[in-house]
Tab-separated table of C-alpha atoms in Angstrom:
chain	number	residue	atom	x	y	z
A	9	MET	CA	98.792	98.634	135.142
A	10	THR	CA	101.762	100.979	135.078
A	11	THR	CA	100.771	104.468	133.946
A	12	VAL	CA	103.106	106.795	132.087
A	13	MET	CA	102.314	110.514	131.699
A	14	LEU	CA	103.623	112.067	128.477
A	15	VAL	CA	104.051	115.849	128.371
A	16	ASP	CA	104.902	117.400	125.003
A	17	ASP	CA	103.568	120.255	122.880
A	18	SER	CA	104.072	118.184	119.715
A	19	ALA	CA	101.020	116.101	118.806
A	20	THR	CA	103.295	113.947	116.669
A	21	MET	CA	105.581	113.176	119.613
A	22	LEU	CA	102.643	112.431	121.887
A	23	MET	CA	101.099	110.027	119.392
A	24	SER	CA	104.423	108.383	118.550
A	25	LEU	CA	105.366	107.785	122.186
A	26	LYS	CA	101.835	106.759	123.143
A	27	SER	CA	101.829	104.132	120.392
A	28	ILE	CA	105.180	102.703	121.540
A	29	LEU	CA	104.227	102.629	125.212
A	30	THR	CA	100.709	101.263	124.690
A	31	LYS	CA	102.102	98.405	122.641
A	32	ALA	CA	104.569	97.689	125.433
A	33	GLY	CA	101.642	97.340	127.856
A	34	TYR	CA	101.654	100.699	129.623
A	35	ALA	CA	98.630	102.918	130.267
A	36	VAL	CA	99.284	106.419	128.961
A	37	GLU	CA	98.129	109.904	130.062
A	38	THR	CA	99.011	112.873	127.846
A	39	ALA	CA	99.357	116.624	128.329
A	40	GLY	CA	100.275	119.334	125.795
A	41	HIS	CA	102.414	121.405	128.210
A	42	GLY	CA	103.601	121.574	131.796
A	43	LYS	CA	100.601	123.467	133.115
A	44	GLU	CA	98.117	120.966	131.697
A	45	ALA	CA	100.157	118.116	133.192
A	46	LEU	CA	100.269	119.837	136.575
A	47	ASP	CA	96.484	120.329	136.450
A	48	LYS	CA	96.046	116.601	135.821
A	49	LEU	CA	98.253	115.753	138.790
A	50	GLY	CA	96.162	118.139	140.879
A	51	LYS	CA	93.012	116.318	139.779
A	52	GLY	CA	94.296	113.023	141.113
A	53	VAL	CA	96.082	111.464	138.136
A	54	LYS	CA	98.900	109.402	139.679
A	55	PRO	CA	101.338	108.232	137.001
A	56	ASN	CA	104.133	105.793	137.845
A	57	LEU	CA	106.448	107.678	135.492
A	58	ILE	CA	106.508	111.070	133.730
A	59	ILE	CA	108.253	111.709	130.417
A	60	SER	CA	108.352	115.404	129.627
A	61	ASP	CA	109.650	117.674	126.872
A	62	VAL	CA	111.632	120.721	127.989
A	63	ASN	CA	110.732	123.546	125.607
A	64	MET	CA	106.963	123.989	125.780
A	65	PRO	CA	104.514	126.901	125.832
A	66	GLN	CA	102.791	128.032	129.056
A	67	MET	CA	105.068	125.982	131.320
A	68	ASP	CA	108.418	124.458	130.307
A	69	GLY	CA	109.470	120.972	131.339
A	70	ILE	CA	112.000	121.996	133.986
A	71	THR	CA	109.502	124.227	135.794
A	72	PHE	CA	106.933	121.457	135.518
A	73	ALA	CA	109.366	118.934	137.065
A	74	ARG	CA	110.018	121.317	139.957
A	75	GLU	CA	106.279	121.880	140.549
A	76	ALA	CA	105.366	118.225	140.041
A	77	ARG	CA	107.671	117.235	142.933
A	78	LYS	CA	105.437	119.310	145.226
A	79	ALA	CA	102.278	117.422	144.183
A	80	PRO	CA	100.999	114.801	146.660
A	81	GLY	CA	102.569	111.376	146.152
A	82	MET	CA	104.937	112.588	143.415
A	83	ARG	CA	108.101	112.985	145.466
A	84	PHE	CA	109.732	109.786	144.247
A	85	THR	CA	107.982	109.328	140.892
A	86	PRO	CA	110.620	109.152	138.124
A	87	ILE	CA	110.574	112.149	135.760
A	88	LEU	CA	112.488	111.747	132.496
A	89	MET	CA	113.171	114.782	130.330
A	90	LEU	CA	112.937	113.915	126.609
A	91	THR	CA	114.191	116.838	124.546
A	92	THR	CA	116.217	118.056	121.620
A	93	GLU	CA	118.212	120.165	124.100
A	94	SER	CA	121.681	118.736	124.617
A	95	GLU	CA	123.544	121.312	126.719
A	96	GLN	CA	124.885	120.446	130.134
A	97	THR	CA	123.525	123.671	131.698
A	98	LYS	CA	119.944	122.654	131.017
A	99	ARG	CA	120.614	119.143	132.288
A	100	ALA	CA	121.941	120.542	135.518
A	101	GLU	CA	118.833	122.722	135.848
A	102	ALA	CA	116.610	119.711	135.269
A	103	LYS	CA	118.530	117.646	137.802
A	104	ALA	CA	118.211	120.423	140.379
A	105	ALA	CA	114.476	120.622	139.635
A	106	GLY	CA	114.086	116.941	140.517
A	107	ALA	CA	114.288	115.208	137.144
A	108	THR	CA	115.456	111.589	137.151
A	109	GLY	CA	117.093	111.484	133.745
A	110	TRP	CA	117.773	113.229	130.463
A	111	LEU	CA	117.109	111.746	127.023
A	112	VAL	CA	118.037	113.534	123.805
A	113	LYS	CA	115.633	113.124	120.858
A	114	PRO	CA	115.386	111.037	118.805
A	115	VAL	CA	115.182	108.024	121.095
A	116	GLY	CA	114.441	104.625	119.562
A	117	PRO	CA	111.615	102.494	120.984
A	118	ASP	CA	114.010	99.886	122.404
A	119	GLN	CA	116.182	102.555	124.037
A	120	LEU	CA	113.142	104.259	125.541
A	121	LEU	CA	111.667	101.024	126.899
A	122	GLY	CA	115.110	100.056	128.240
A	123	VAL	CA	115.383	103.310	130.212
A	124	ILE	CA	111.835	102.846	131.552
A	125	LYS	CA	112.794	99.359	132.773
A	126	GLN	CA	115.784	100.915	134.518
A	127	VAL	CA	113.773	103.543	136.373
A	128	LEU	CA	110.767	101.250	136.986
A	129	PRO	CA	112.409	97.867	137.646
A	130	GLY	CA	109.208	96.180	138.799
A	131	ALA	CA	107.016	97.423	135.938
B	13	MET	CA	126.856	147.864	107.517
B	14	PRO	CA	129.752	149.879	109.009
B	15	SER	CA	130.581	151.208	105.520
B	16	LEU	CA	126.978	152.419	105.163
B	17	LEU	CA	127.251	154.300	108.452
B	18	ARG	CA	130.613	155.760	107.452
B	19	LYS	CA	129.131	156.973	104.198
B	20	LEU	CA	126.149	158.455	106.030
B	21	SER	CA	128.441	160.300	108.478
B	22	LEU	CA	130.764	161.412	105.660
B	23	ALA	CA	127.741	162.704	103.793
B	24	GLN	CA	126.953	164.983	106.708
B	25	ALA	CA	130.600	166.173	107.169
B	26	GLU	CA	131.427	166.711	103.502
B	27	PRO	CA	128.369	168.105	101.751
B	28	GLU	CA	130.264	168.628	98.504
B	29	GLU	CA	130.523	164.803	97.918
B	30	PRO	CA	127.513	162.942	96.479
B	31	ALA	CA	125.131	162.633	99.414
B	32	LEU	CA	123.903	159.187	100.513
B	33	ARG	CA	120.174	159.635	100.449
B	34	PRO	CA	118.468	158.149	103.522
B	35	ASP	CA	115.143	157.943	101.696
B	36	VAL	CA	116.760	155.728	99.041
B	37	VAL	CA	118.279	153.451	101.717
B	38	ALA	CA	114.934	153.305	103.507
B	39	GLY	CA	113.156	152.632	100.209
B	40	ALA	CA	115.624	149.868	99.311
B	41	LEU	CA	115.065	148.173	102.623
B	42	ASP	CA	111.351	148.830	102.665
B	43	ALA	CA	110.390	145.479	101.218
B	44	VAL	CA	112.627	143.439	103.520
B	45	PRO	CA	110.155	143.140	106.429
B	46	SER	CA	107.393	141.932	104.093
B	47	TYR	CA	109.921	139.649	102.428
B	48	CYS	CA	110.840	138.218	105.825
B	49	ASP	CA	107.165	137.833	106.718
B	50	VAL	CA	106.596	135.764	103.578
B	51	VAL	CA	109.637	133.600	104.327
B	52	ASP	CA	108.408	133.209	107.900
B	53	GLY	CA	104.995	132.199	106.561
B	54	HIS	CA	106.566	129.598	104.309
B	55	VAL	CA	108.662	128.212	107.127
B	56	HIS	CA	105.563	127.850	109.289
B	57	ASP	CA	103.738	126.255	106.366
B	58	VAL	CA	106.497	123.664	106.169
B	59	ILE	CA	106.258	123.100	109.929
B	60	GLU	CA	102.488	122.696	109.696
B	61	GLN	CA	102.548	120.422	106.662
B	62	THR	CA	105.310	118.154	107.944
B	63	GLY	CA	103.505	118.041	111.283
B	64	GLU	CA	100.270	116.950	109.594
B	65	ALA	CA	102.127	114.459	107.413
B	66	ALA	CA	104.028	112.994	110.365
B	67	TYR	CA	100.803	112.711	112.356
B	68	ALA	CA	99.091	110.967	109.429
B	69	ILE	CA	102.076	108.633	109.022
B	70	ILE	CA	101.895	107.640	112.685
B	71	GLN	CA	98.131	107.127	112.423
B	72	GLN	CA	98.633	104.831	109.437
B	73	LEU	CA	101.480	102.970	111.115
B	74	VAL	CA	99.304	102.449	114.178
B	75	LYS	CA	96.546	101.152	111.888
B	76	VAL	CA	98.983	98.823	110.105
B	77	ASP	CA	100.154	97.681	113.500
B	78	SER	CA	96.588	96.939	114.614
B	79	LEU	CA	95.902	95.020	111.408
B	80	ALA	CA	99.112	93.025	111.877
B	81	GLU	CA	98.073	92.194	115.426
B	82	VAL	CA	94.607	91.107	114.259
B	83	MET	CA	96.220	89.020	111.515
B	84	ALA	CA	98.608	87.447	114.021
B	85	GLY	CA	95.639	86.603	116.259
B	86	ASP	CA	93.697	85.069	113.353
B	87	VAL	CA	96.688	83.049	112.246
B	88	ALA	CA	97.340	81.831	115.791
B	89	GLN	CA	93.693	80.745	116.006
B	90	LEU	CA	93.960	78.977	112.646
B	91	ALA	CA	97.164	77.239	113.716
B	92	GLY	CA	95.441	76.091	116.917
B	93	THR	CA	92.467	74.737	114.967
B	94	LEU	CA	94.745	72.936	112.498
B	95	THR	CA	96.775	71.395	115.305
B	96	ARG	CA	93.590	70.166	117.002
B	97	THR	CA	92.304	68.816	113.661
B	98	GLU	CA	95.592	66.989	113.127
B	99	THR	CA	95.336	65.413	116.588
B	100	GLU	CA	91.707	64.400	116.013
B	101	LEU	CA	92.547	62.993	112.586
B	102	SER	CA	95.342	60.976	114.115
B	103	GLN	CA	92.962	59.633	116.766
B	104	VAL	CA	90.303	58.738	114.142
B	105	SER	CA	92.951	57.056	112.005
B	106	ALA	CA	94.196	55.029	114.963
B	107	GLY	CA	90.574	54.091	115.770
B	108	ASN	CA	90.013	52.950	112.182
B	109	ASP	CA	93.203	50.907	112.263
B	110	GLN	CA	92.018	49.257	115.447
B	111	LEU	CA	88.580	48.570	113.942
B	112	VAL	CA	90.050	46.965	110.850
B	113	GLY	CA	92.373	44.896	113.068
B	114	ARG	CA	89.376	43.645	115.001
B	115	LEU	CA	87.555	42.828	111.755
B	116	ILE	CA	90.548	40.807	110.569
B	117	SER	CA	90.730	38.927	113.868
B	118	TYR	CA	86.981	38.324	113.742
B	119	PHE	CA	87.059	36.890	110.237
B	120	LEU	CA	90.018	34.675	111.073
B	121	HIS	CA	88.153	33.358	114.110
B	122	ARG	CA	85.086	32.688	111.989
B	123	ASP	CA	87.241	30.819	109.466
B	124	HIS	CA	88.550	28.602	112.252
B	125	GLN	CA	84.999	27.811	113.335
B	126	ILE	CA	83.961	26.923	109.794
B	127	ARG	CA	86.997	24.684	109.378
B	128	ALA	CA	85.994	22.865	112.576
B	129	LEU	CA	82.525	22.340	111.090
B	130	VAL	CA	84.007	20.882	107.956
B	131	ASP	CA	86.068	18.454	110.042
B	132	GLN	CA	82.958	17.352	111.903
B	133	MET	CA	81.116	16.818	108.636
B	134	ARG	CA	83.919	14.510	107.550
B	135	GLU	CA	83.165	12.427	110.657
B	136	LEU	CA	79.622	11.985	109.304
B	137	ASP	CA	81.112	10.083	106.351
B	138	GLN	CA	82.515	7.480	108.731
B	139	HIS	CA	79.069	6.912	110.265
B	140	VAL	CA	77.563	6.483	106.822
B	141	LYS	CA	80.237	3.908	105.863
B	142	GLN	CA	79.492	2.062	109.075
B	143	ILE	CA	75.809	1.855	108.201
B	144	GLU	CA	76.666	0.630	104.724
B	145	GLU	CA	78.876	-2.078	106.203
B	146	VAL	CA	76.091	-3.153	108.566
B	147	SER	CA	73.692	-3.233	105.702
B	148	ARG	CA	75.932	-5.507	103.625
B	149	ALA	CA	76.429	-7.891	106.564
B	150	THR	CA	72.690	-7.986	107.190
B	151	ASN	CA	72.091	-8.984	103.609
B	152	ILE	CA	74.567	-11.848	103.792
B	153	LEU	CA	73.044	-13.058	107.064
B	154	ALA	CA	69.635	-12.894	105.582
B	155	LEU	CA	70.780	-15.075	102.678
B	156	ASN	CA	72.413	-17.547	105.085
B	157	ALA	CA	69.233	-17.700	107.159
B	158	MET	CA	67.256	-18.430	104.053
B	159	ILE	CA	69.617	-21.257	103.022
B	160	GLU	CA	69.681	-22.731	106.543
B	161	ALA	CA	65.951	-22.601	106.775
B	162	VAL	CA	65.680	-24.550	103.523
B	163	ARG	CA	68.191	-27.176	104.545
B	164	ALA	CA	67.006	-27.645	108.077
B	165	GLY	CA	63.509	-27.952	107.438
B	166	GLU	CA	62.100	-28.628	110.801
B	167	ALA	CA	65.327	-28.316	112.542
B	168	GLY	CA	65.507	-24.584	113.325
B	169	GLU	CA	68.434	-24.392	115.685
B	170	GLY	CA	70.759	-22.812	113.117
B	171	PHE	CA	68.095	-20.349	112.228
B	172	SER	CA	67.971	-19.111	115.797
B	173	VAL	CA	71.740	-18.369	115.672
B	174	VAL	CA	71.287	-16.414	112.458
B	175	ALA	CA	68.407	-14.539	113.978
B	176	ASP	CA	70.572	-13.554	116.909
B	177	GLU	CA	73.261	-12.142	114.599
B	178	VAL	CA	70.635	-10.176	112.739
B	179	ARG	CA	69.518	-8.658	116.037
B	180	LYS	CA	73.066	-7.574	116.862
B	181	LEU	CA	73.494	-5.979	113.478
B	182	ALA	CA	70.259	-4.132	113.961
B	183	HIS	CA	71.585	-2.802	117.224
B	184	ARG	CA	74.756	-1.519	115.561
B	185	SER	CA	72.654	0.089	112.891
B	186	ALA	CA	70.652	1.874	115.579
B	187	GLU	CA	73.832	3.156	117.225
B	188	ALA	CA	75.180	4.435	113.924
B	189	ALA	CA	71.935	6.198	113.184
B	190	HIS	CA	72.045	7.777	116.626
B	191	GLY	CA	75.638	8.954	116.005
B	192	ILE	CA	74.571	10.534	112.741
B	193	GLY	CA	71.659	12.238	114.408
B	194	SER	CA	73.676	13.727	117.241
B	195	SER	CA	76.438	14.904	114.863
B	196	ILE	CA	73.875	16.626	112.683
B	197	GLY	CA	72.343	18.312	115.739
B	198	ASP	CA	75.720	19.490	116.904
B	199	LEU	CA	76.593	20.817	113.478
B	200	THR	CA	73.309	22.656	113.194
B	201	ALA	CA	73.837	24.328	116.540
B	202	LYS	CA	77.358	25.393	115.636
B	203	LEU	CA	76.309	26.717	112.254
B	204	ASP	CA	73.571	28.714	113.916
B	205	ALA	CA	76.142	30.123	116.308
B	206	VAL	CA	78.540	31.061	113.526
B	207	LEU	CA	75.838	32.712	111.434
B	208	SER	CA	73.977	34.584	114.143
B	209	ASP	CA	76.490	35.235	116.908
B	210	ASP	CA	78.813	38.273	116.293
B	211	SER	CA	79.794	38.645	119.926
B	212	GLN	CA	83.203	37.322	118.968
B	213	PHE	CA	83.722	40.582	117.077
B	214	ASP	CA	83.797	42.535	120.354
B	215	ARG	CA	86.263	40.059	121.800
B	216	ALA	CA	88.426	40.170	118.674
B	217	GLN	CA	90.673	42.843	120.197
B	218	ASP	CA	91.652	40.353	122.918
B	219	MET	CA	92.588	37.684	120.403
B	220	PRO	CA	96.278	37.039	119.809
B	221	GLU	CA	97.809	38.634	116.741
B	222	THR	CA	98.330	36.255	113.874
B	223	SER	CA	100.207	36.314	110.611
B	224	GLU	CA	97.519	34.225	108.917
B	225	GLU	CA	95.942	35.702	105.793
B	226	THR	CA	92.763	35.057	103.840
B	227	ALA	CA	91.255	36.773	100.838
B	228	MET	CA	88.991	38.746	103.151
B	229	THR	CA	91.741	39.797	105.572
B	230	ARG	CA	93.949	40.812	102.645
B	231	ARG	CA	91.193	43.107	101.389
B	232	LEU	CA	90.614	44.524	104.824
B	233	GLY	CA	94.358	45.079	105.200
B	234	GLY	CA	94.305	46.927	101.872
B	235	ILE	CA	91.504	49.189	103.070
B	236	ALA	CA	93.407	49.869	106.300
B	237	ASN	CA	96.575	50.747	104.386
B	238	ALA	CA	94.662	53.044	102.012
B	239	GLN	CA	92.995	54.919	104.852
B	240	ARG	CA	96.342	55.147	106.700
B	241	GLU	CA	98.027	56.614	103.635
B	242	MET	CA	95.206	59.111	103.185
B	243	SER	CA	95.393	60.037	106.842
B	244	GLU	CA	99.165	60.541	106.591
B	245	MET	CA	98.705	62.695	103.503
B	246	VAL	CA	96.096	64.914	105.208
B	247	ALA	CA	98.274	65.085	108.347
B	248	GLY	CA	101.179	66.214	106.143
B	249	ILE	CA	99.041	68.943	104.578
B	250	LEU	CA	97.898	70.065	108.031
B	251	LYS	CA	101.490	70.164	109.310
B	252	ASP	CA	102.588	72.224	106.286
B	253	THR	CA	99.684	74.606	106.846
B	254	VAL	CA	100.581	74.970	110.538
B	255	LYS	CA	104.180	75.720	109.471
B	256	ALA	CA	102.911	78.336	107.009
B	257	ALA	CA	100.737	79.853	109.746
B	258	ASP	CA	103.769	80.022	112.051
B	259	GLN	CA	105.713	81.755	109.296
B	260	VAL	CA	102.899	84.293	108.798
B	261	GLN	CA	102.879	84.910	112.540
B	262	ARG	CA	106.646	85.488	112.583
B	263	SER	CA	106.291	87.880	109.638
B	264	SER	CA	103.501	89.690	111.427
B	265	ASP	CA	105.682	90.056	114.536
B	266	ALA	CA	108.508	91.393	112.374
B	267	LEU	CA	106.087	93.820	110.702
B	268	THR	CA	104.903	95.051	114.104
B	269	SER	CA	108.504	95.536	115.188
B	270	GLU	CA	109.245	97.512	112.016
B	271	THR	CA	106.195	99.740	112.423
B	272	THR	CA	107.196	100.443	116.027
B	273	GLY	CA	110.646	101.443	114.797
B	274	ALA	CA	109.087	103.619	112.098
B	275	VAL	CA	106.844	105.316	114.670
B	276	GLY	CA	109.994	106.106	116.649
B	277	HIS	CA	111.701	107.597	113.589
B	278	VAL	CA	108.847	110.068	113.103
B	279	GLN	CA	110.429	112.027	115.968
B	280	PHE	CA	112.440	113.651	113.161
B	281	GLN	CA	109.434	115.924	112.583
B	282	ASP	CA	109.616	117.347	116.098
B	283	ILE	CA	113.351	117.927	115.691
B	284	SER	CA	112.861	119.545	112.248
B	285	ARG	CA	110.047	121.661	113.650
B	286	GLN	CA	112.281	123.089	116.331
B	287	MET	CA	115.085	123.722	113.822
B	288	LEU	CA	112.673	125.526	111.504
B	289	GLU	CA	111.294	127.551	114.380
B	290	HIS	CA	114.848	128.740	115.035
B	291	VAL	CA	115.223	129.600	111.354
B	292	ALA	CA	111.963	131.577	111.499
B	293	GLU	CA	113.206	133.321	114.623
B	294	ALA	CA	116.470	134.233	112.858
B	295	VAL	CA	114.490	135.594	109.903
B	296	GLY	CA	112.541	137.669	112.430
B	297	ASP	CA	115.839	139.043	113.778
B	298	VAL	CA	116.920	140.044	110.261
B	299	ARG	CA	113.529	141.697	109.789
B	300	ARG	CA	113.887	143.634	113.005
B	301	GLN	CA	117.408	144.788	112.158
B	302	THR	CA	116.250	145.968	108.750
B	303	GLU	CA	113.496	147.989	110.411
B	304	ASP	CA	116.116	149.420	112.806
B	305	VAL	CA	118.303	150.556	109.894
B	306	VAL	CA	115.306	152.181	108.205
B	307	ALA	CA	114.424	153.860	111.526
B	308	TYR	CA	118.024	155.019	111.892
B	309	VAL	CA	118.278	156.572	108.439
B	310	SER	CA	114.873	158.107	109.011
B	311	GLY	CA	116.080	159.596	112.280
B	312	GLY	CA	113.893	157.416	114.468
B	313	LEU	CA	116.815	155.570	116.069
B	314	THR	CA	120.199	156.828	117.253
B	315	GLU	CA	123.482	155.285	116.178
B	316	GLU	CA	124.020	153.947	119.708
B	317	GLU	CA	120.598	152.378	119.756
B	318	LEU	CA	121.127	150.855	116.338
B	319	MET	CA	124.483	149.351	117.314
B	320	ALA	CA	123.154	148.093	120.626
B	321	ARG	CA	120.299	146.244	118.909
B	322	ARG	CA	122.263	144.798	115.992
B	323	ILE	CA	122.203	141.068	115.489
B	324	SER	CA	125.339	138.937	115.728
B	325	VAL	CA	126.298	135.442	114.693
B	326	GLU	CA	127.343	134.737	118.294
B	327	ASP	CA	123.840	135.602	119.508
B	328	LEU	CA	122.501	133.170	116.956
B	329	ARG	CA	124.818	130.471	118.274
B	330	ALA	CA	123.586	131.042	121.806
B	331	LYS	CA	120.049	130.248	120.672
B	332	HIS	CA	120.958	126.802	119.370
B	333	VAL	CA	119.718	123.914	121.495
B	334	MET	CA	120.803	120.940	119.454
B	335	SER	CA	124.222	119.483	118.939
B	336	ARG	CA	123.552	119.384	115.196
B	337	GLN	CA	122.733	123.100	115.116
B	338	ARG	CA	126.005	123.933	116.811
B	339	THR	CA	127.944	121.691	114.425
B	340	THR	CA	126.344	123.349	111.397
B	341	HIS	CA	126.946	126.790	112.915
B	342	ALA	CA	130.641	126.027	113.358
B	343	ALA	CA	130.890	124.723	109.811
B	344	GLN	CA	129.213	127.845	108.332
B	345	THR	CA	131.154	130.401	110.372
B	346	GLY	CA	134.522	128.648	110.204
B	347	GLY	CA	134.574	128.486	113.996
B	348	ALA	CA	135.915	125.761	116.209
B	349	GLU	CA	134.382	122.405	115.473
B	350	HIS	CA	131.648	121.625	117.915
B	351	THR	CA	132.063	118.484	119.981
B	352	ASP	CA	129.260	117.369	122.252
B	353	ALA	CA	130.605	115.089	124.957
B	354	GLU	CA	127.301	114.790	126.779
B	355	PRO	CA	125.628	111.372	126.626
B	356	LEU	CA	122.356	111.117	124.721
B	357	ILE	CA	120.803	109.220	127.627
B	358	GLU	CA	121.743	110.113	131.176
B	359	LEU	CA	120.152	108.998	134.415
B	360	PHE	CA	120.937	111.340	137.326
C-alpha cells in the first residue's frame, strides 16, 4: 500500500488530509513538525510521498525537505509543500531544498488526489 | 507621533509655554500593553475555539462518512440478496409451470386411456347381441326338432340333422362366451393399469404438446396462471426494491463525496488561524511601540532608539504570507493593488 507522510502543526489539517487520503486508499503517517517527521524517517518509516506544511515550530517545512533528502532511500521520494505561503521567493527556496511541488491552501480533495496521481503515477 | 515629539522638544526649549508632561503621556499609555494583552488573549481564544470546532466538525464528518459507507455496504448486501431471491423465485415459478404442464399432459393421457376402455366396452355389446341371436336360433331349432320328432315317429333322420345344427349353435355360443371372457379380462387389466400406474406422469414431459382441454386441465391451467401472476407480482416488488436499494447506494456515494468535500473545506480554519496569528503579532508590535514611547518619555529610551524601533505599515506588509493578506493590505493602505501571478499548484 502506498504510504503518504503528512507533516503539519495543525491538528485540523492533519485530520482533514488523513481522512481524504485514507478514503482514497492510502496509508498515512503523520508528524506535527519537521523534526518529528525527520525522526520518523530516521526510525525507518519509508513513505512513498511526503506532504509538508512550510511554517511550523521546531523545524519548518523547507528545512525539513532539505534534511529529508539526506535520509536513506529518500533521494527521489516526492515532497509536496502544502502551505498558505504564496510568494515566489519561498517557492524557490523549497525547490532548491529538494521539494517536488508547491500547493497553496486550501486545496480541494480532487485537486490534491490529482496532484498525487501526477507525482506517483503507479500508485 | 512626530507632533508629540515636537511638542516634547518644544517643551524643553521654551519653558514659558505649557509643558507637555511626560508622566501624563506615560499614564495615558499605561493601559495600552494590558489592553493589547487582552486583545491578544481574545485572538488566541478565537484560534483555539475555531480549532476545536473545526476538529470536531472533521471528526463528525468522518463519522458520517463511516456510517454512509456502512449503509452502502448494507444496501449492497440487501440488493444482492434480493437479486438472488428474484432469480430463485423465477426458477421456482418455472419449475411450477413445468409441473403443472406435466400434470395436464398426464391427465390428458389418462383420459385417452379411459376413452379406449369405453370403446372396448362397446365391443362387449356386440358379443352379447351375438349370444342373444344364437339363443333365439337355438330355440327355433329346438321347436323344429320337437315337431320333426312328432311327425317322424320312428324315422329319426331329420332329427339327426336338427341335432347337428344345435351342436353348431352351441359351438358359436361357446366362442361368443370366450370372446366376452377375454374382453373382460383385458378391460380389467387395463383398468388396473390406469388406476394404479402413475409412471406415465414422469413421462408426461416427453409427450407432445396438445391444445386439447378438459375440465381438469382447465382448472390446472387456472392454477398455473394464478401462480405465474403471483410470481410476476413478487418479482416486480423485488425489482422495485433492488432499484430503491441502488438509489440509496447512489445517494450514499454522493453523501460520501460531499463529506469529503466538506472535510477539505475545513482547511479554512488553518488559514484563519495563521491570519489571526499575524493579527496577534501586529497587536504585539503596537504593544511594544507603546512601551517604547512610555520608556522614551520616561527617559529610558533615546529618540534615535525610539525612531529605530518604530513600527511601519511596510514592515507589516513584509510579514504577510498569503495573497489575500496582501490584497487586503493594499486596499486598506491605498497602495498598488496586489496581483499574485503565481499558480496555486506548481510542480517543479
